[in-house]
Amino acid sequence: VLERLEAAGAGAVVLPSLFEEDILGVAFTHHEMLSRGSDAFGEAQSYLPEIDVPDPVDVYLDLVRDATDRLSIPVIASLNGTTGGGWVRYAAEIEQAGAAAIELNVYLVASDPGDDARHIEEQLSTLVREVRSATSVPIAVKLSPFFTAVGDVAERLVDAGADGLVLFNRFYQPDFDLESLSVVPSLDLSTSADLRLPLRWIGMLRDRLGCSLALSSGVDQPADVVKGLLAGADVVMTTSSLLRHGPDHLGTLRAGAAAWFDEHEYESVGQARGSMRRGAVREPDAYERANYVATLRSAAARW
Ligand SMILES: Cc1cc2nc3c(=O)[nH]c(=O)nc-3n(C[C@H](O)[C@H](O)[C@H](O)COP(=O)(O)O)c2cc1C
């Protein structure tokens, strides 16, 4: 699949994540088994149980090596976690395996009412700082849109060492099964309707942050690629569209976006990039609250 994506024109690929839970889970299993072995006695005293749990880090490093060997475009590895600590040192091994950059996905559901926002945000900054000191490759932090002050959090993560931000992570909301009365995982692929959230934030933050911005969530059609670039994204990313339409859809996205730029007589993507960011449009308030009032009034008048 990665080779097909490269052939279809991918500028870079981000590998699936290595999860903090996987690393810590295996560390826990190893510790458990070794302590059980040390309790044994008699002729079993020298016996240590066989550990046949595949180490997810080894599996992941093989994936990074294999992908970098086969592709000539940059291969970006992904670490997924929320707290700093020992697992972060694997960023160094990922770099050695050939990753051109690391995407750090901070997928955090802050459900404890006793955990205040500043504490959570500090935890994320610490995590970014730790990854920054473990590796010298560029780090992109993939953020959730659910912060009270997205711009402030973004700026502090950049100060902590993020070279780029990926806006945004997509949160999967579990559903209820009314027959079994259980909470069930649910993963819906995004559609172009999901583009508006990252589009708006890229447009609003473009002039305010000194880092690269990647748009993620809801890029399904060539028009979505164009919109992301006009908002000021350095790159646009897509997952759902490739699962829905297949890897070759990437060629359709590129060709459709290129055709739009030609038809509208742009000489380069650089010329178009950011031309609809908040600071460049005639009515910057349209990005913020004034647009909310106007939207409600015009909708109310229609109904
Ligand atoms: C099947 C599937 C697997 C995913 N696996 C990961 C993952 O391993 N790590 C990660 O950070 N995001 C993962 N994501 C999230 C995507 O990277 C992306 O943030 C999200 O799908 C929104 O982008 P889209 O609208 O282009 O799909 C996954 C998404 C899907 C649909």
mmCIF file of N, CA and C in Angstrom, residues 261 266-273:
data_model
loop_
_atom_site.group_PDB
_atom_site.id
_atom_site.type_symbol
_atom_site.label_atom_id
_atom_site.label_comp_id
_atom_site.label_asym_id
_atom_site.label_seq_id
_atom_site.Cartn_x
_atom_site.Cartn_y
_atom_site.Cartn_z
ATOM 1 N N PHE A 261 -6.002 24.895 -9.598
ATOM 2 C CA PHE A 261 -5.003 25.985 -9.571
ATOM 3 C C PHE A 261 -4.719 26.500 -10.986
ATOM 4 N N TYR A 266 -3.272 30.322 -10.966
ATOM 5 C CA TYR A 266 -2.194 30.434 -9.977
ATOM 6 C C TYR A 266 -0.934 29.877 -10.610
ATOM 7 N N GLU A 267 0.193 30.549 -10.352
ATOM 8 C CA GLU A 267 1.438 30.054 -10.933
ATOM 9 C C GLU A 267 2.048 28.931 -10.119
ATOM 10 N N SER A 268 1.714 28.919 -8.833
ATOM 11 C CA SER A 268 2.271 27.878 -7.971
ATOM 12 C C SER A 268 1.357 27.704 -6.762
ATOM 13 N N VAL A 269 1.550 26.589 -6.069
ATOM 14 C CA VAL A 269 0.792 26.376 -4.834
ATOM 15 C C VAL A 269 1.199 27.443 -3.819
ATOM 16 N N GLY A 270 2.478 27.790 -3.841
ATOM 17 C CA GLY A 270 2.983 28.801 -2.899
ATOM 18 C C GLY A 270 2.239 30.124 -3.036
ATOM 19 N N GLN A 271 1.888 30.464 -4.267
ATOM 20 C CA GLN A 271 1.184 31.729 -4.501
ATOM 21 C C GLN A 271 -0.221 31.690 -3.880
ATOM 22 N N ALA A 272 -0.818 30.505 -3.906
ATOM 23 C CA ALA A 272 -2.191 30.368 -3.402
ATOM 24 C C ALA A 272 -2.240 30.140 -1.896
ATOM 25 N N ARG A 273 -1.174 29.540 -1.375
ATOM 26 C CA ARG A 273 -1.205 29.099 0.028
ATOM 27 C C ARG A 273 -1.454 30.268 0.976
#
